[in-house]
Amino acid sequence: MSTTLTRQGTVGVLKAPEAWTASNAEQVREQAYAWLEANADVTHLVADLSDMDTLDSSGLGVMIALLKRMGERGGDLKLAGLRKKPRMVIEITRAYRVFEIFETLGEALDAGA
Amino acid sequence: MKAVFHTGAEVAWAEQLTATPWPLLPVANRPLIEYWIELALALGVREITTLLDHGAAAIEAYLGDGERWGVTIRYGFLRPDADPAVWLRRDPERSRGGLLWIAGPVFPRRLESFDPARIGAGVFGDDPVRGQLRIAPGGAAPAPDAGGAGAADAWQAAGLAPERMDDLGVYHRMNMALLDGEIGRYLMPGYSERERTRLGFNVIYPPGATLDPPLLAGNDVRFEPLCRVGPRVAIGSRVVVDRQTEVRDSVVLDGTYIGRNLEIVGRVVAGSRLADPADGSVIDLPDPWLLSHLEQPLRGRDVRRDLAGRAAALGLLLLLGPLHVLARLCGAPRGARPHRRRALGRRDRIVEWPEWRPLRPGLFARLSLDRVPLWVRVLAGRLWLAGGRPVAEEVRVERPYYPAVFTYADTRDDPPAIAAAMDDIDARFHARARGVREDLALCGRALWRRLTRGPPPEDPA
């Protein structure tokens, strides 16, 4: 499954691929940047990770790059629907200190992303 | 008194974690089976029979003839469906004078009151089937599934509380318990001890690294600046913990690299595999920046093979790569759909294996153009040019493993029913016969056979 980006008001939703790794990290980043350019009024982004089973340091690097990009817009990148394997990556890299993480996409959207 | 160690049980949680056979899995940096030997020695045992199954070669290579411990170790085999009691009764001499029988992933945990002199004949372990630690009186072979009344009390009275390591959580807990202070109840040769910190030989830690006891580190361990290790960490041998990383309440197995700026808390780490003892889940992180299996340096023969293999792969890519691209642009291979499967490549890394199915014996297959993506992986060091057929990622490999593009199976047609057995035989043969000439010859034969007879029957894996 590939990456898709949609919006709900001023909140963008990035549906992450099943594997977000070195093999596709650059492609996902470019796709997200292009979408953000075309949707300049989107100030917050939620990454729906419910289908993502594999995450490596490259994928995490793109998440952080997106977090910075949203920060420049005065917004944020939130993570939702983390599965077990990527959660362990988030834990060992201490990325939980950087991202706000929600159980479901609905919770992230309700939190006023 | 004699002893029989039955190492034939399948232990799923250990197999998921590492290729090391479970009897050799370290508890506080010593293989489990060494604690068995130590208990046997404490009981005056000098003759041990070890029943082998999974991991037989590795276990026998480690134990040898027992000279290291001053015992005599012999080996036997027991089929998985065989009754151990029947095997024991075949030779009454085995249990004359008493018999210590240990089977399954049992840790012979010692209490403060441990006194081998109080373990007399007539004490039976009480664990059924999978994990057993029992003593039989002289002259009577024990029925492994018979429990003596009050057996657990008898062990307690002797100061022993055997722990069945049925899951990763118990394994992790036992390591932590030994680190917390129980380790003093066991022999720990070869370590220098300093305030509950035991370090092996050649442990390097710069002034900027913090080591908090209790901590065990094996041999050839390297800590980088600003890393914080401990409390309660058992680190195997040949481990690197990179800078600014924190490791505590964890077990790190041999040959592991832990990357920078990580936080490993309450985990078991084995190469690129990260396990959570709380629920037994194991994930493979094929990311060398995070966790990785530290490679053993290649020996001379394999260095030459590696170079020759990559050179041959490069030559094949230059020759046939453009044809592959052209063929794909023209829609080849017709009637076949691309598939990708995951296999265990070199250095325990998962490698994607693209293929087309069904592959007709047309020009695309005869010129081995379907193999072009695999030659890229040879060039990248993810596969060998010639060797054994790669196994599926979930399979544990205990034999010498050289996952390759070209195998002996490519030079003949094996019926699917025997393909797996032939793979095993081929792999063992190749591990002995391997060399630059053998590899290149195998590659040449495989390519020629493909050219003249088309692709072999579909890979049963």
Coordinates of N, CA, C and O in Angstrom, one line a residue, chain B residues 48 135 238 298 333 385 402:
Chain B
I48 N 28.7 -37.7 31.8 CA 27.4 -37.1 31.4 C 27.1 -37.6 30.0 O 28.0 -37.6 29.1
I135 N 16.3 -36.3 40.1 CA 17.4 -37.2 40.6 C 16.7 -38.6 40.8 O 15.6 -38.6 41.3
R238 N 31.8 -9.6 22.3 CA 31.9 -8.9 21.0 C 30.6 -8.0 20.8 O 29.9 -8.2 19.8
L298 N 35.6 -12.0 7.8 CA 35.7 -13.0 6.8 C 37.1 -13.6 6.9 O 38.1 -12.9 7.0
P333 N 8.8 -11.0 -18.7 CA 8.5 -12.2 -19.3 C 6.9 -12.4 -19.4 O 6.2 -12.1 -18.5
L385 N 27.5 -15.3 -4.5 CA 27.2 -15.6 -5.8 C 26.8 -17.1 -5.9 O 25.8 -17.5 -6.5
Y402 N 25.6 -20.0 3.6 CA 26.1 -19.1 2.6 C 24.9 -18.9 1.6 O 24.9 -19.6 0.5

